[in-house]
Tab-separated table of C-alpha atoms in Angstrom:
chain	number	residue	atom	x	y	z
A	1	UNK	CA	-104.875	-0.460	8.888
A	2	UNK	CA	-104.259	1.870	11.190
A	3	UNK	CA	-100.883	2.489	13.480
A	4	UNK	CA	-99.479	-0.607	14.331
A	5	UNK	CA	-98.807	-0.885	18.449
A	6	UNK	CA	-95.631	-1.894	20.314
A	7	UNK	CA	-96.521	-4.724	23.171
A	8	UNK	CA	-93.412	-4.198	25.481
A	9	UNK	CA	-92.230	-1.137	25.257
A	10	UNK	CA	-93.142	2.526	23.726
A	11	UNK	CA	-91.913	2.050	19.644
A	12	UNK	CA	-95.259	2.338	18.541
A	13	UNK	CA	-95.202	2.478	14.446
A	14	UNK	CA	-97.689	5.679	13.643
A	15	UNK	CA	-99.483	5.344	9.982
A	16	UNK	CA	-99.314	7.966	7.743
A	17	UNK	CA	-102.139	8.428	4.945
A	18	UNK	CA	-103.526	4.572	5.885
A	19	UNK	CA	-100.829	1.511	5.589
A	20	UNK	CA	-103.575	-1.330	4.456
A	21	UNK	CA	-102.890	-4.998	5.067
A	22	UNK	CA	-102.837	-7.954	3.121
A	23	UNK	CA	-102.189	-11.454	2.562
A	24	UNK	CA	-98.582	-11.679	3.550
A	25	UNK	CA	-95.555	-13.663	3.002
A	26	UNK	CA	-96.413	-15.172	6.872
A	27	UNK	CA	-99.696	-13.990	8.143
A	28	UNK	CA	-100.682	-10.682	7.152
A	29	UNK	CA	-98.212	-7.332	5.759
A	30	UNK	CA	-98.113	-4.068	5.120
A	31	UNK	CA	-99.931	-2.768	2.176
A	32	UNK	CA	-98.425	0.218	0.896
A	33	UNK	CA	-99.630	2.411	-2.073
A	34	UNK	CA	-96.644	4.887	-3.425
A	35	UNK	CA	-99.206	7.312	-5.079
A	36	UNK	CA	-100.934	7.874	-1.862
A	37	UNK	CA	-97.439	8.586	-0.122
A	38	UNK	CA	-98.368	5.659	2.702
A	39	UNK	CA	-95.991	4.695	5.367
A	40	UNK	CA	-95.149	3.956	9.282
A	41	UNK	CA	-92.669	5.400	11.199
A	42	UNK	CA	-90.916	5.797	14.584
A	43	UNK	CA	-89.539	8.939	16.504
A	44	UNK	CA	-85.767	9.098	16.234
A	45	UNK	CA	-84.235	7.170	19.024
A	46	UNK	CA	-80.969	5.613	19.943
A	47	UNK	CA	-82.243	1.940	19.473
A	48	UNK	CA	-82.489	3.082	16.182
A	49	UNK	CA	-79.521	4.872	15.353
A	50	UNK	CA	-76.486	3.637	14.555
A	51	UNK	CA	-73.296	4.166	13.711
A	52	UNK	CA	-69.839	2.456	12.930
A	53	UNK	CA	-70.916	-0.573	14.657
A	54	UNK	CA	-72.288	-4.008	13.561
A	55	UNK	CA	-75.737	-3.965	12.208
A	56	UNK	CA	-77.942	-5.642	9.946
A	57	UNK	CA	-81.772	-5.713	9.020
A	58	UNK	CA	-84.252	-8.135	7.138
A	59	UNK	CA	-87.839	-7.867	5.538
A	60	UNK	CA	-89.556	-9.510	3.216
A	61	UNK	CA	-91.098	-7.183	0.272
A	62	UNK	CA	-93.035	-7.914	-2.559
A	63	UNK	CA	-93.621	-5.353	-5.075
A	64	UNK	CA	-96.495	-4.119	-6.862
A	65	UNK	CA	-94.752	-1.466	-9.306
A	66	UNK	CA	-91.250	-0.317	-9.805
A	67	UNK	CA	-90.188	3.354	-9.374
A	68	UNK	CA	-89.167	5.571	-12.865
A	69	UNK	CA	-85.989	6.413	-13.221
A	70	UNK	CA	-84.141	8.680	-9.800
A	71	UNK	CA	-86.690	7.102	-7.790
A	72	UNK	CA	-87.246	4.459	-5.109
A	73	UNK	CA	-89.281	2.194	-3.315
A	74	UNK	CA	-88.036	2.733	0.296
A	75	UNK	CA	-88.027	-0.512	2.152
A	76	UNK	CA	-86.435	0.707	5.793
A	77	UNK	CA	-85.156	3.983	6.011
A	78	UNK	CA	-83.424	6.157	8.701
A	79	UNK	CA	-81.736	9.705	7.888
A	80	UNK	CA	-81.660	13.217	5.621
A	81	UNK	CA	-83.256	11.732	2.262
A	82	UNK	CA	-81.782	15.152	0.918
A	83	UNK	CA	-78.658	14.639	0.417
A	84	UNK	CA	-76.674	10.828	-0.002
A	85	UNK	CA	-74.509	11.463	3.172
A	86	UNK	CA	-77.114	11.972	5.636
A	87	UNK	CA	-78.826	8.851	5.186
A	88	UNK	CA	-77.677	6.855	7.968
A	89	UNK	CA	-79.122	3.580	6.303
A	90	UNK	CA	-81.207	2.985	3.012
A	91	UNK	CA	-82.810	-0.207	2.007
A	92	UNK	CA	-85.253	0.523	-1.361
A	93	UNK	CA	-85.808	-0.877	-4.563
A	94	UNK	CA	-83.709	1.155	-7.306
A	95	UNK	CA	-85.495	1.930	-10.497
A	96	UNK	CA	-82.850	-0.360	-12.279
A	97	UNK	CA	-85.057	-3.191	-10.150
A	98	UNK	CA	-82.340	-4.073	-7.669
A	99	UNK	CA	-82.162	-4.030	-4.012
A	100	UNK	CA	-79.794	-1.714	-2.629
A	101	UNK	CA	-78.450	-0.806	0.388
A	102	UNK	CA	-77.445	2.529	1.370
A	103	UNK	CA	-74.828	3.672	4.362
A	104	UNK	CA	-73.988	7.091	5.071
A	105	UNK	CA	-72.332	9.308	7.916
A	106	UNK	CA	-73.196	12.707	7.164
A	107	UNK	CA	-70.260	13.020	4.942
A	108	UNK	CA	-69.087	9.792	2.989
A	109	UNK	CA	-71.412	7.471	1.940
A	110	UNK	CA	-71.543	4.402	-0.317
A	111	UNK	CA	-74.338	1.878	-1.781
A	112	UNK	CA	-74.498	-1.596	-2.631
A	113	UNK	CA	-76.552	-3.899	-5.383
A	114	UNK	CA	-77.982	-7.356	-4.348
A	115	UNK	CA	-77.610	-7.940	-8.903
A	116	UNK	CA	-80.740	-10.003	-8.953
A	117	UNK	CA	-83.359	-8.238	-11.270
A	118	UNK	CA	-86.655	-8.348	-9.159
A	119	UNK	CA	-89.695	-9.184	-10.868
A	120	UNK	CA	-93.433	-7.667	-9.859
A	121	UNK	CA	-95.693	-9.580	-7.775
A	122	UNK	CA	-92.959	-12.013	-6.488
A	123	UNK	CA	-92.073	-12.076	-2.983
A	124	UNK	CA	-88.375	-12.001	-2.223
A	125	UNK	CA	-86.140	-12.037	1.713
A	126	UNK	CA	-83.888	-8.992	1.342
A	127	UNK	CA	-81.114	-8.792	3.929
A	128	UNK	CA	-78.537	-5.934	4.036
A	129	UNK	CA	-75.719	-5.447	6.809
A	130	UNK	CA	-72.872	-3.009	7.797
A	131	UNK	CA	-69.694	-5.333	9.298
A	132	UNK	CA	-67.373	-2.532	11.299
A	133	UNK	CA	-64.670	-4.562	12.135
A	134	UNK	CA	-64.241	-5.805	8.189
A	135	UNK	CA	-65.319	-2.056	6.722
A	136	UNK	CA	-68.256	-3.621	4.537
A	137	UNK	CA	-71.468	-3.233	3.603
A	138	UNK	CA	-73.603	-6.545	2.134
A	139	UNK	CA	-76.723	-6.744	0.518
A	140	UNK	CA	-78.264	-10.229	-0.092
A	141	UNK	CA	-81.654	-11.606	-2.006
A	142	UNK	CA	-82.748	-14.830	-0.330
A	143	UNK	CA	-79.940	-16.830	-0.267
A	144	UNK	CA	-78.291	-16.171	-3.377
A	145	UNK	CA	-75.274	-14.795	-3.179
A	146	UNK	CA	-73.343	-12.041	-0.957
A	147	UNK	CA	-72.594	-8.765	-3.053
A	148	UNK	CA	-70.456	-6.512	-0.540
A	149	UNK	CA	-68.532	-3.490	-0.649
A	150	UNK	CA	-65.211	-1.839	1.258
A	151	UNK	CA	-66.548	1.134	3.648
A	152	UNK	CA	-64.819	2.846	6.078
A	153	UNK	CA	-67.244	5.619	7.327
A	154	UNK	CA	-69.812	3.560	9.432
A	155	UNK	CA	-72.810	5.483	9.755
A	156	UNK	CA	-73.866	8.185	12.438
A	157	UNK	CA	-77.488	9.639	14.335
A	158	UNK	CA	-79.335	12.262	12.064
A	159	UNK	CA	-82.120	12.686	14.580
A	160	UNK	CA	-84.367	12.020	11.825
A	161	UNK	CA	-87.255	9.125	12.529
A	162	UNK	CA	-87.707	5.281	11.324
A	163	UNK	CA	-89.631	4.533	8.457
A	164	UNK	CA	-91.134	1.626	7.402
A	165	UNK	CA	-91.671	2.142	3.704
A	166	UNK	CA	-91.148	5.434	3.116
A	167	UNK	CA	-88.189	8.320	3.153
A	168	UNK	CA	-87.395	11.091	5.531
A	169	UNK	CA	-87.867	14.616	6.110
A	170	UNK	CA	-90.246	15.202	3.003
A	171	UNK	CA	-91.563	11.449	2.745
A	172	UNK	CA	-91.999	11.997	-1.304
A	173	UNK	CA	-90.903	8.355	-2.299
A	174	UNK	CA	-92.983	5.473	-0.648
A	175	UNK	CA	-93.166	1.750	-1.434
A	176	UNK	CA	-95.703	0.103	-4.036
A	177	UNK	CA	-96.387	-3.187	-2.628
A	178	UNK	CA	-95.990	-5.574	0.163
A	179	UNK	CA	-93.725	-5.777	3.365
A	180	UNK	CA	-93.879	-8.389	6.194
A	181	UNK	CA	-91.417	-9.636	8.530
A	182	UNK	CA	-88.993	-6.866	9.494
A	183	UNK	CA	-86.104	-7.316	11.595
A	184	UNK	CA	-83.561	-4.921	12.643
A	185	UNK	CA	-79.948	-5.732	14.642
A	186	UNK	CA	-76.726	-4.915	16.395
A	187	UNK	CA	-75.525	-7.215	14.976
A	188	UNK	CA	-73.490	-9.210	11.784
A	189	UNK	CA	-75.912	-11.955	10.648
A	190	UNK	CA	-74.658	-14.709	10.132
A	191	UNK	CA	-75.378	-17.350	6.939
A	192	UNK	CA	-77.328	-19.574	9.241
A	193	UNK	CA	-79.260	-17.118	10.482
A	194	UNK	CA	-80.372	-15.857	6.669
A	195	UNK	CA	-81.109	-19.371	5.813
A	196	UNK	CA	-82.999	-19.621	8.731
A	197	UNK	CA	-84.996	-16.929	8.053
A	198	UNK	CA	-85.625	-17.748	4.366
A	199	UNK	CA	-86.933	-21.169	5.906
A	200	UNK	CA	-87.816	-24.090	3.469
A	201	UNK	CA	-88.487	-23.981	0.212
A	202	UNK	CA	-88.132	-19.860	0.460
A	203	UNK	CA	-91.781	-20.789	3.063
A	204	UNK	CA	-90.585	-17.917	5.724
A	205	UNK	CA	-89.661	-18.321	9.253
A	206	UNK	CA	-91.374	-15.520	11.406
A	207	UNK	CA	-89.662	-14.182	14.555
A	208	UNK	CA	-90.844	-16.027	18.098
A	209	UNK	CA	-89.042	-17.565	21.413
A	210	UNK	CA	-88.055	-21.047	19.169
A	211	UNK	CA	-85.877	-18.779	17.115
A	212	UNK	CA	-83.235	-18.226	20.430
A	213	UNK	CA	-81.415	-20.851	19.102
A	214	UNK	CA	-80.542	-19.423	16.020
A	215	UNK	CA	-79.228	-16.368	17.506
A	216	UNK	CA	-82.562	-14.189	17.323
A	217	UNK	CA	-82.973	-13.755	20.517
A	218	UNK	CA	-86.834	-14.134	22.485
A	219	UNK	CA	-89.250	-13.339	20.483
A	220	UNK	CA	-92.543	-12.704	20.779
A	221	UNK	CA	-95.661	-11.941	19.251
A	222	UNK	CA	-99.414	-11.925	20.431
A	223	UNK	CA	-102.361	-12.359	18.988
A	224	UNK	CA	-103.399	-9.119	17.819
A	225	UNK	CA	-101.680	-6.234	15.989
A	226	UNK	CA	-98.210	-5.792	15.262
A	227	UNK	CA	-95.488	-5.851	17.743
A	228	UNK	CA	-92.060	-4.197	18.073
A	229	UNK	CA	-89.728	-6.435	20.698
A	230	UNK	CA	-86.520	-4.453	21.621
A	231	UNK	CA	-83.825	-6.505	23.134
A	232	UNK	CA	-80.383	-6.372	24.267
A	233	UNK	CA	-77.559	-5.193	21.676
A	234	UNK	CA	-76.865	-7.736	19.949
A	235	UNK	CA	-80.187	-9.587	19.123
A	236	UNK	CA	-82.187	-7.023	17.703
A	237	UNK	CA	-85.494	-4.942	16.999
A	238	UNK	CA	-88.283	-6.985	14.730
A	239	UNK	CA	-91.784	-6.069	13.767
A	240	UNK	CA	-93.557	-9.206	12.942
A	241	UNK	CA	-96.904	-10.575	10.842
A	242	UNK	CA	-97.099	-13.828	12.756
A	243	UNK	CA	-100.658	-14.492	14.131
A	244	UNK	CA	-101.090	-10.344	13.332
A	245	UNK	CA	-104.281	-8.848	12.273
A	246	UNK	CA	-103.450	-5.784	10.968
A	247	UNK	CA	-99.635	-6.662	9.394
């Protein structure tokens, strides 16, 4: 428990109301309890922020209740959780069990369902991308199928901050459950990549310097606490488990 410490650089991910960790889907995750309102987050900044460019992001999640009905378990989460528009970029559970994924730009905005009905206490690889130069959004659950949707608005910079697991300003929705292996990119993935990160058998691949080759870029982890790498546009942001002791 406790806030979770970036190795190379200054993207430290602060706890709010004690993140536990568990037995994760490679090494250890983030334990998150909705009732107690528990997540981590990271100052708005423009690694962060988007916009109508390429970008994509990854986690694995396993879920220990789902939300009632207008509710969610945030996943990642960037933006105004006010209002639909001023999300720049949503990945929860709905309360219809779904993954969705959730692009806005302050004033259009437009969500899209991975139509796999999750199941509690399973762990599941949920990617979700915004392609700019083919105006879509895709949301994906392990390597099932592609379910994307026509957008034109991109997204945009609220100023609001990163969260891991929770929902901005207010922070009144928060995940029940598991997350490990979190990955965030300038970037399209592509099908490869997905199946490289679902690894065999659905076992996991973790982030780390072998994983250049698929387009990952050089990653590393130590041996202690979580890390954030940033890298060049392009490859990406990730928050890894692997060898962690605290996610």
């Amino acid at each position: 428990a406790g806030n979770r410490f970036d190795a190379f650089g200054t993207s430290d991910l602060t706890d709010t109301n004690t993140v536990g960790s568990g037995s994760g889907k490679l090494g250890l995750a983030a334990t998150f309890t909705s009732t107690a309102v528990e997540y981590l987050t990271v100052p708005d900044n423009a690694t962060l922020s988007m916009g109508d460019i390429d970008f994509a992001m990854a986690a694995w999640f396993n879920v220990s209740s789902f939300p009632g009905v207008g509710t969610t378990l945030p996943i990642l989460s960037k933006g105004d959780g006010s209002s639909n528009p001023g999300m720049e970029y949503f990945f929860y559970v709905g309360s219809h069990r779904q993954l969705v994924f959730h692009v806005g730009n302050n004033t259009a905005f437009l969500n899209v369902s991975a139509n796999v009905v999750l199941s509690v206490g399973t762990w599941y690889l949920g990617t979700a991308q915004h392609n700019a130069a083919a105006n879509s959004i895709a949301v994906r659950i392990n390597t099932n199928a592609v379910v994307a949707r026509n957008y034109t608005g991109g997204s945009y910079n609220s100023g609001q901050p990163f969260l891991i697991g929770g929902l901005a300003p207010t922070a009144s929705e928060s995940f029940d459950g598991l997350i490990d292996e979190v990955g965030i990119w300038k970037k399209v993935l592509a099908d490869q990549e997905v199946i490289d990160l679902y690894g065999t058998a659905g076992g996991g691949n973790t982030y780390s310097r072998e994983a250049s080759s698929a387009g990952f870029g050089a990653f590393d982890f130590g041996a202690s606490d979580l890390r954030w790498l940033v890298v060049a546009a392009g490859t990406g942001i990730v928050a890894s488990s692997d060898r962690g002791v605290t996610f």
